[in-house]
């Protein structure tokens, strides 16, 4: 009898040979592909001066990614629903025991969300090229720091998904691309301490409704502001309410614990002449670059400030200082280095040391940023 593994190897190689996707496949074996995640972000020296070097080198560096088949990982995953807001290709999956997983493409397609009148404008070009400002593999560099800081978090995997039978009707849209795969905190999870192992998880809108309707419900505001300080540390500029889940402990507890997710914008970087002008003109100043120091904490956090105003109402100056000191002390140099080394080795060689150095500088000023 032919094993499933032997059956799939020639099938996968055949599919890879004809794959034409946002990423560029430049080599493969039976178990891995070597891909360039964002070939479209390549620009000339003049283009980089105008639009920025951003994170182009990370998008253009070949990375070896393991090939994963849905019917072999986690005991088998069944895709059942396309999701997401239109930028990432996102797919929801479910295991045989009912656990939920999310698949999100590494590359984005922001230009599709623009009105026709803006697509060929200066602003439209910035939006389409703006993906190059995001670090494509940042999410994989964070779990070790989050674990040490005792902040709930996902543990994403980097995978390449070929065309295969288990993808079923989703093959046409999702086959032959590079993805982030992680658990979805949506129901009882008893074997994922990194997500809190809560009995139930709620969305931000649900939590707001419960807080409004029943004053017995509370939010762990200390946990929230520590998580928000981590957002500031890594310059994650996209922390709106949809990027948070909230768990509740077993028993009679009515305290919601924050579970941050969707870390697509950590280490966000831009440095182009036209980019800086467009950001200033369109008042998107919260899109600050990840540098050694934070230029302006007020503008960096302005995009997501309603979250703080709603869920951190009881926290005073000393609470923020305690949270900052606790976070700073937990993120030692060795913890930061260990965490950033979880980047693909090819990508660590590009920007790993730079990110470590910047994180160390920003960590050392966390109390100052908390005060601001």
Tab-separated table of C-alpha atoms in Angstrom, residues 14-25 89 160 172-173 175-177:
chain	number	residue	atom	x	y	z
A	14	UNK	CA	3.997	19.219	-9.695
A	15	UNK	CA	1.840	21.917	-8.140
A	16	UNK	CA	4.806	23.992	-7.015
A	17	UNK	CA	6.281	23.998	-10.481
A	18	UNK	CA	3.229	25.815	-11.802
A	19	UNK	CA	2.466	27.994	-8.800
A	20	UNK	CA	2.109	31.705	-9.494
A	21	UNK	CA	1.276	33.644	-6.342
A	22	UNK	CA	2.168	36.840	-4.504
A	23	UNK	CA	5.274	35.151	-3.167
A	24	UNK	CA	7.958	33.858	-5.544
A	25	UNK	CA	9.018	30.216	-5.235
A	89	UNK	CA	-6.144	35.832	2.813
A	160	UNK	CA	3.638	26.733	3.085
A	172	UNK	CA	-8.310	27.891	-5.893
A	173	UNK	CA	-7.827	30.788	-3.482
A	175	UNK	CA	-3.182	26.835	-2.393
A	176	UNK	CA	0.530	27.529	-2.909
A	177	UNK	CA	1.110	30.411	-0.536
